[in-house]
């Protein structure tokens, strides 16, 4: 999300639209990585990213209205930790359910199971490469970064590990259905 915020501010396009375009680009990249066109994967990624992109923008306004950006640092860190752990568990669940996935989560899934022998940690780290590159380019173009803080670094460092832990401990009966068709 931090890369989306920075890209949005750099190109002066609303956050929801920026995230949608970003999602479309990652959807296409996913098709390239699996090595063929998968109609289901392509359209399910788009079906997920369309409302999600605009919900993120709406929730940004909600969190601003509630006052989260003005909360004390310890409160924001606690919210980051809870939010990121919850997101990791949720991604673990819906990757194993394998119904619809956000293109970024599908990217980490493809990397994890097609190229990295099932490593959630490496899959997540590599899937963060495009956002990190976008943040670097945004910084070089504008001279500043927004929405980069503790949560960004915590996610980069721990999200894959939390996902891997969740695979083993949250809804243990769900299993990965590795399918690149």
XYZ file of N, CA, C and O in Angstrom, residues 4-145:
568
model
N 1.704 2.215 -3.431
C 0.531 2.776 -4.105
C 0.296 4.229 -3.728
O -0.015 5.061 -4.579
N 0.449 4.543 -2.449
C 0.286 5.926 -1.991
C 1.323 6.824 -2.648
O 1.004 7.898 -3.154
N 2.582 6.377 -2.666
C 3.643 7.194 -3.258
C 3.466 7.362 -4.757
O 3.643 8.458 -5.285
N 3.096 6.303 -5.433
C 2.849 6.394 -6.870
C 1.667 7.323 -7.146
O 1.723 8.172 -8.042
N 0.610 7.198 -6.354
C -0.576 8.051 -6.506
C -0.221 9.531 -6.354
O -0.651 10.370 -7.146
N 0.576 9.835 -5.347
C 0.956 11.225 -5.118
C 1.898 11.731 -6.204
O 1.828 12.898 -6.593
N 2.747 10.870 -6.696
C 3.700 11.261 -7.736
C 2.981 11.569 -9.044
O 3.238 12.594 -9.680
N 2.057 10.701 -9.470
C 1.411 10.873 -10.773
C 0.085 11.623 -10.683
O -0.554 11.859 -11.705
N -0.327 11.973 -9.463
C -1.545 12.759 -9.234
C -2.795 12.056 -9.774
O -3.623 12.667 -10.456
N -2.899 10.779 -9.450
C -4.082 9.983 -9.772
C -4.630 9.485 -8.442
O -3.851 9.119 -7.551
N -5.958 9.456 -8.261
C -6.512 8.981 -6.984
C -5.969 7.599 -6.593
O -5.686 6.754 -7.463
N -5.854 7.381 -5.297
C -5.276 6.145 -4.789
C -5.994 4.906 -5.320
O -5.347 3.950 -5.745
N -7.313 4.905 -5.310
C -8.058 3.745 -5.790
C -7.741 3.409 -7.231
O -7.529 2.243 -7.591
N -7.661 4.421 -8.070
C -7.342 4.214 -9.487
C -5.900 3.738 -9.645
O -5.611 2.844 -10.451
N -4.989 4.303 -8.881
C -3.592 3.875 -8.915
C -3.481 2.405 -8.525
O -2.790 1.632 -9.197
N -4.168 2.003 -7.463
C -4.114 0.612 -7.021
C -4.742 -0.322 -8.052
O -4.275 -1.452 -8.236
N -5.789 0.133 -8.728
C -6.411 -0.672 -9.773
C -5.439 -0.890 -10.938
O -5.255 -2.028 -11.397
N -4.804 0.170 -11.393
C -3.838 0.053 -12.499
C -2.676 -0.841 -12.077
O -2.237 -1.727 -12.834
N -2.195 -0.643 -10.885
C -1.134 -1.464 -10.320
C -1.562 -2.934 -10.345
O -0.800 -3.819 -10.756
N -2.786 -3.213 -9.901
C -3.317 -4.577 -9.881
C -3.407 -5.192 -11.263
O -3.136 -6.388 -11.449
N -3.782 -4.393 -12.245
C -3.860 -4.883 -13.626
C -2.460 -5.257 -14.125
O -2.270 -6.313 -14.745
N -1.478 -4.419 -13.838
C -0.102 -4.704 -14.261
C 0.398 -5.989 -13.597
O 1.001 -6.855 -14.261
N 0.149 -6.162 -12.306
C 0.587 -7.371 -11.602
C -0.170 -8.594 -12.128
O 0.410 -9.684 -12.255
N -1.442 -8.435 -12.482
C -2.211 -9.536 -13.069
C -1.556 -10.024 -14.360
O -1.433 -11.233 -14.585
N -1.137 -9.092 -15.177
C -0.455 -9.457 -16.433
C 0.888 -10.133 -16.124
O 1.248 -11.140 -16.736
N 1.616 -9.592 -15.153
C 2.888 -10.200 -14.760
C 2.671 -11.629 -14.254
O 3.469 -12.531 -14.557
N 1.585 -11.866 -13.532
C 1.281 -13.214 -13.047
C 1.103 -14.186 -14.210
O 1.566 -15.332 -14.153
N 0.428 -13.717 -15.261
C 0.233 -14.561 -16.440
C 1.572 -14.932 -17.072
O 1.787 -16.074 -17.478
N 2.463 -13.977 -17.133
C 3.796 -14.229 -17.702
C 4.549 -15.248 -16.840
O 5.171 -16.177 -17.358
N 4.452 -15.099 -15.521
C 5.183 -15.995 -14.622
C 4.669 -17.434 -14.661
O 5.448 -18.368 -14.473
N 3.365 -17.624 -14.895
C 2.871 -19.003 -14.978
C 3.136 -19.614 -16.346
O 3.026 -20.820 -16.527
N 3.475 -18.791 -17.317
C 3.915 -19.288 -18.609
C 2.837 -19.517 -19.648
O 3.136 -20.002 -20.732
N 1.613 -19.186 -19.328
C 0.515 -19.311 -20.288
C -0.663 -18.471 -19.793
O -0.670 -18.016 -18.654
N -1.649 -18.285 -20.658
C -2.817 -17.500 -20.269
C -3.806 -18.387 -19.525
O -4.272 -19.395 -20.051
N -4.076 -18.030 -18.297
C -5.079 -18.714 -17.485
C -6.265 -17.772 -17.346
O -6.207 -16.780 -16.607
N -7.321 -18.062 -18.068
C -8.514 -17.198 -18.048
C -9.040 -17.018 -16.628
O -9.356 -15.902 -16.218
N -9.156 -18.121 -15.873
C -9.695 -18.043 -14.508
C -8.821 -17.144 -13.637
O -9.313 -16.256 -12.959
N -7.532 -17.366 -13.645
C -6.616 -16.580 -12.810
C -6.667 -15.102 -13.214
O -6.722 -14.220 -12.364
N -6.657 -14.830 -14.513
C -6.671 -13.455 -15.007
C -7.932 -12.723 -14.540
O -7.851 -11.653 -13.930
N -9.096 -13.304 -14.808
C -10.340 -12.612 -14.474
C -10.633 -12.603 -12.974
O -11.196 -11.640 -12.461
N -10.208 -13.641 -12.252
C -10.426 -13.622 -10.805
C -9.545 -12.569 -10.139
O -9.972 -11.900 -9.195
N -8.298 -12.400 -10.618
C -7.446 -11.325 -10.097
C -8.090 -9.963 -10.316
O -8.141 -9.121 -9.407
N -8.609 -9.749 -11.532
C -9.257 -8.469 -11.839
C -10.534 -8.276 -11.036
O -10.814 -7.168 -10.556
N -11.305 -9.355 -10.866
C -12.538 -9.276 -10.088
C -12.246 -8.890 -8.644
O -12.989 -8.134 -8.030
N -11.140 -9.387 -8.106
C -10.762 -9.043 -6.739
C -10.262 -7.606 -6.643
O -10.657 -6.856 -5.758
N -9.378 -7.218 -7.566
C -8.690 -5.932 -7.435
C -9.610 -4.735 -7.699
O -9.395 -3.662 -7.141
N -10.636 -4.901 -8.510
C -11.503 -3.763 -8.841
C -12.168 -3.169 -7.604
O -11.938 -1.995 -7.289
N -12.952 -3.923 -6.837
C -13.540 -3.286 -5.653
C -12.507 -3.021 -4.561
O -12.584 -2.009 -3.856
N -11.524 -3.918 -4.417
C -10.533 -3.785 -3.355
C -9.791 -2.457 -3.444
O -9.570 -1.792 -2.430
N -9.397 -2.061 -4.646
C -8.637 -0.826 -4.838
C -9.384 0.383 -4.299
O -8.803 1.250 -3.635
N -10.669 0.433 -4.564
C -11.460 1.577 -4.125
C -11.849 1.468 -2.656
O -11.997 2.484 -1.977
N -11.972 0.220 -2.128
C -12.203 0.064 -0.693
C -11.008 0.571 0.098
O -11.166 1.192 1.145
N -9.806 0.315 -0.390
C -8.598 0.806 0.287
C -8.630 2.328 0.352
O -8.359 2.921 1.399
N -8.969 2.965 -0.758
C -9.051 4.429 -0.761
C -10.102 4.909 0.238
O -9.864 5.834 1.010
N -11.260 4.239 0.248
C -12.329 4.624 1.176
C -11.885 4.440 2.627
O -12.119 5.309 3.464
N -11.225 3.320 2.935
C -10.755 3.086 4.299
C -9.680 4.095 4.697
O -9.574 4.444 5.870
N -8.906 4.592 3.750
C -7.938 5.641 4.051
C -8.661 6.879 4.582
O -8.244 7.476 5.576
N -9.761 7.233 3.929
C -10.553 8.373 4.407
C -11.143 8.078 5.782
O -11.177 8.954 6.654
N -11.618 6.850 5.986
C -12.197 6.459 7.272
C -11.167 6.551 8.386
O -11.440 7.134 9.439
N -9.973 5.992 8.163
C -8.939 6.040 9.202
C -8.524 7.483 9.492
O -8.259 7.823 10.643
N -8.458 8.317 8.455
C -8.165 9.736 8.673
C -9.254 10.376 9.519
O -8.966 11.134 10.452
N -10.504 10.087 9.220
C -11.641 10.669 9.944
C -11.652 10.222 11.408
O -11.906 11.008 12.304
N -11.318 8.945 11.638
C -11.290 8.407 12.992
C -10.103 8.977 13.777
O -10.133 9.037 15.000
N -9.059 9.412 13.074
C -7.915 10.027 13.736
C -6.712 9.126 13.914
O -5.806 9.447 14.687
N -6.664 8.007 13.203
C -5.529 7.093 13.352
C -4.194 7.785 13.049
O -3.233 7.611 13.813
N -4.076 8.597 11.985
C -2.775 9.235 11.737
C -2.316 10.161 12.862
O -1.120 10.417 13.014
N -3.252 10.653 13.668
C -2.903 11.557 14.760
C -2.741 10.842 16.094
O -2.441 11.486 17.107
N -2.956 9.528 16.108
C -2.813 8.758 17.347
C -1.344 8.731 17.755
O -0.442 8.974 16.943
N -1.118 8.401 19.020
C 0.264 8.335 19.508
C 1.010 7.205 18.798
O 0.407 6.257 18.282
N 2.325 7.309 18.796
C 3.160 6.308 18.130
C 2.906 4.898 18.676
O 2.746 3.964 17.880
N 2.847 4.699 19.998
C 2.584 3.332 20.490
C 1.234 2.776 19.996
O 1.157 1.600 19.633
N 0.218 3.590 19.929
C -1.095 3.143 19.446
C -1.000 2.770 17.966
O -1.515 1.721 17.545
N -0.325 3.581 17.171
C -0.185 3.275 15.737
C 0.622 1.999 15.524
O 0.307 1.193 14.646
N 1.653 1.778 16.341
C 2.449 0.550 16.217
C 1.603 -0.667 16.584
O 1.636 -1.685 15.893
N 0.823 -0.562 17.652
C -0.062 -1.672 18.045
C -1.067 -1.958 16.929
O -1.301 -3.125 16.574
N -1.654 -0.913 16.358
C -2.601 -1.107 15.249
C -1.903 -1.751 14.044
O -2.479 -2.627 13.384
N -0.668 -1.322 13.750
C 0.101 -1.936 12.661
C 0.312 -3.423 12.926
O 0.109 -4.261 12.039
N 0.755 -3.761 14.137
C 1.041 -5.161 14.461
C -0.211 -6.028 14.350
O -0.167 -7.110 13.759
N -1.312 -5.547 14.906
C -2.573 -6.298 14.839
C -3.033 -6.416 13.391
O -3.410 -7.495 12.934
N -3.005 -5.308 12.675
C -3.463 -5.306 11.293
C -2.633 -6.212 10.403
O -3.177 -6.999 9.624
N -1.318 -6.143 10.527
C -0.456 -6.949 9.670
C -0.533 -8.435 10.011
O -0.503 -9.281 9.109
N -0.654 -8.769 11.292
C -0.816 -10.182 11.665
C -2.153 -10.713 11.140
O -2.226 -11.836 10.633
N -3.187 -9.896 11.224
C -4.504 -10.295 10.720
C -4.465 -10.473 9.207
O -5.021 -11.442 8.672
N -3.817 -9.558 8.513
C -3.714 -9.662 7.054
C -2.931 -10.920 6.674
O -3.321 -11.648 5.752
N -1.833 -11.207 7.364
C -1.045 -12.410 7.058
C -1.886 -13.668 7.227
O -1.865 -14.561 6.369
N -2.645 -13.740 8.311
C -3.511 -14.906 8.534
C -4.587 -14.985 7.458
O -4.875 -16.058 6.926
N -5.174 -13.843 7.120
C -6.228 -13.823 6.101
C -5.690 -14.249 4.740
O -6.332 -15.034 4.026
N -4.511 -13.774 4.373
C -3.921 -14.153 3.090
C -3.612 -15.648 3.092
O -3.867 -16.353 2.103
N -3.097 -16.155 4.187
C -2.845 -17.593 4.300
C -4.133 -18.383 4.067
O -4.138 -19.367 3.318
N -5.204 -17.950 4.685
C -6.490 -18.650 4.547
C -6.972 -18.596 3.109
O -7.334 -19.607 2.513
N -6.982 -17.411 2.524
C -7.584 -17.345 1.197
C -6.663 -17.854 0.105
O -7.126 -18.282 -0.946
N -5.347 -17.917 0.345
C -4.479 -18.597 -0.609
C -4.755 -20.104 -0.574
O -4.777 -20.757 -1.610
N -4.995 -20.640 0.617
C -5.297 -22.065 0.708
C -6.693 -22.376 0.185
O -6.911 -23.443 -0.396
N -7.627 -21.466 0.368
C -8.973 -21.673 -0.181
C -8.938 -21.575 -1.706
O -9.720 -22.220 -2.392
N -8.029 -20.757 -2.231
C -7.759 -20.640 -3.663
C -9.015 -20.344 -4.489
O -9.265 -20.999 -5.491
N -9.777 -19.368 -4.052
C -10.982 -18.991 -4.797
C -10.681 -17.754 -5.640
O -10.607 -17.828 -6.845
N -10.525 -16.617 -4.997
C -10.128 -15.369 -5.655
C -8.951 -14.810 -4.871
O -8.950 -14.861 -3.647
N -7.989 -14.252 -5.593
C -6.859 -13.651 -4.899
C -6.551 -12.280 -5.479
O -6.730 -12.054 -6.670
N -6.084 -11.413 -4.596
C -5.550 -10.136 -5.047
C -4.317 -10.457 -5.889
O -3.554 -11.376 -5.560
N -4.085 -9.728 -6.977
C -2.926 -10.016 -7.825
C -1.595 -10.058 -7.081
O -0.744 -10.901 -7.373
N -1.397 -9.188 -6.093
C -0.137 -9.201 -5.346
C 0.004 -10.482 -4.530
O 1.100 -11.038 -4.422
N -1.100 -10.952 -3.939
C -1.054 -12.191 -3.167
C -0.903 -13.392 -4.097
O -0.248 -14.373 -3.746
N -1.508 -13.313 -5.269
C -1.326 -14.370 -6.256
C 0.124 -14.400 -6.733
O 0.699 -15.470 -6.943
N 0.730 -13.226 -6.872
C 2.137 -13.149 -7.257
C 3.003 -13.886 -6.239
O 3.846 -14.708 -6.609
N 2.798 -13.614 -4.950
C 3.608 -14.298 -3.933
C 3.342 -15.799 -3.957
O 4.249 -16.606 -3.741
N 2.112 -16.197 -4.245
C 1.731 -17.605 -4.321
C 2.436 -18.284 -5.502
O 2.994 -19.372 -5.358
N 2.400 -17.634 -6.656
C 3.083 -18.171 -7.844
C 4.572 -18.292 -7.584
O 5.186 -19.333 -7.854
N 5.175 -17.245 -7.068
C 6.603 -17.289 -6.777
C 6.912 -18.396 -5.770
O 7.865 -19.173 -5.947
N 6.105 -18.476 -4.732
C 6.317 -19.442 -3.661
C 6.296 -20.879 -4.176
O 7.193 -21.664 -3.866
N 5.270 -21.219 -4.938
C 5.098 -22.623 -5.303
C 5.667 -23.000 -6.664
O 5.971 -24.164 -6.886
N 5.818 -22.057 -7.552
C 6.369 -22.407 -8.872
C 7.892 -22.267 -8.904
O 8.562 -23.011 -9.610
N 8.424 -21.343 -8.122
C 9.851 -21.038 -8.228
C 10.649 -21.213 -6.938
O 11.870 -21.297 -7.002
N 9.992 -21.238 -5.775
C 10.739 -21.167 -4.512
C 10.474 -22.332 -3.557
O 10.606 -22.181 -2.340
N 10.074 -23.464 -4.077
C 9.913 -24.693 -3.285
C 9.007 -24.513 -2.065
O 9.253 -25.088 -1.008
N 7.975 -23.668 -2.189
C 6.991 -23.519 -1.119
C 7.336 -22.532 -0.027
O 6.612 -22.432 0.962
N 8.397 -21.776 -0.168
C 8.808 -20.838 0.885
C 7.941 -19.577 0.868
O 8.057 -18.741 -0.033
N 7.100 -19.455 1.883
C 6.261 -18.257 2.010
C 7.112 -17.014 2.244
O 6.786 -15.926 1.763
N 8.187 -17.183 2.978
C 9.055 -16.042 3.301
C 9.690 -15.486 2.030
O 9.589 -14.287 1.748
N 10.332 -16.357 1.231
C 10.965 -15.881 0.002
C 9.933 -15.413 -1.011
O 10.161 -14.432 -1.725
N 8.802 -16.104 -1.072
C 7.741 -15.678 -1.993
C 7.248 -14.281 -1.681
O 7.057 -13.453 -2.572
N 7.064 -14.013 -0.396
C 6.599 -12.686 0.011
C 7.672 -11.640 -0.247
O 7.386 -10.559 -0.748
N 8.907 -11.943 0.101
C 9.982 -10.968 -0.115
C 10.123 -10.631 -1.588
O 10.242 -9.456 -1.942
N 10.122 -11.622 -2.443
C 10.252 -11.346 -3.881
C 9.038 -10.609 -4.427
O 9.173 -9.763 -5.304
N 7.850 -10.925 -3.895
C 6.651 -10.230 -4.378
C 6.633 -8.769 -3.948
O 5.905 -7.961 -4.520
N 7.432 -8.437 -2.944
C 7.549 -7.038 -2.528
C 8.531 -6.260 -3.406
O 8.662 -5.039 -3.271
N 9.235 -6.926 -4.312
C 10.196 -6.233 -5.166
C 9.560 -5.129 -6.009
O 10.067 -3.998 -6.019
N 8.450 -5.389 -6.740
C 7.840 -4.296 -7.521
C 7.442 -3.090 -6.667
O 7.765 -1.952 -7.028
N 6.780 -3.292 -5.497
C 6.454 -2.107 -4.693
C 7.675 -1.346 -4.194
O 7.673 -0.113 -4.170
N 8.726 -2.070 -3.816
C 9.937 -1.386 -3.345
C 10.564 -0.596 -4.484
O 10.982 0.552 -4.296
N 10.606 -1.178 -5.671
C 11.147 -0.466 -6.841
C 10.319 0.784 -7.117
O 10.874 1.863 -7.380
N 9.004 0.672 -7.038
C 8.134 1.833 -7.258
C 8.392 2.911 -6.209
O 8.432 4.099 -6.535
N 8.591 2.500 -4.952
C 8.879 3.497 -3.916
C 10.209 4.195 -4.184
O 10.317 5.404 -4.001
N 11.219 3.456 -4.609
C 12.527 4.063 -4.909
C 12.389 5.046 -6.068
O 12.874 6.187 -5.995
N 11.705 4.633 -7.126
C 11.517 5.525 -8.274
C 10.697 6.750 -7.878
O 11.021 7.875 -8.276
N 9.662 6.540 -7.066
C 8.851 7.672 -6.587
C 9.700 8.654 -5.796
O 9.572 9.868 -5.950
N 10.567 8.108 -4.943
C 11.435 8.974 -4.159
C 12.401 9.752 -5.059
O 12.586 10.959 -4.874
N 12.976 9.063 -6.026
C 13.907 9.741 -6.937
C 13.204 10.832 -7.740
O 13.787 11.875 -8.034
N 11.925 10.609 -8.076
C 11.188 11.586 -8.877
C 10.668 12.757 -8.051
O 10.574 13.873 -8.558
N 10.330 12.510 -6.776
C 9.680 13.560 -5.984
C 10.533 14.086 -4.840
O 10.263 15.160 -4.321
N 11.520 13.320 -4.418
C 12.352 13.741 -3.296
C 11.755 13.447 -1.937
O 12.321 13.832 -0.916
N 10.609 12.758 -1.884
C 10.033 12.381 -0.583
C 9.200 11.104 -0.713
O 8.823 10.705 -1.805
N 8.955 10.489 0.442
C 8.096 9.311 0.518
C 6.991 9.562 1.524
O 7.219 10.182 2.563
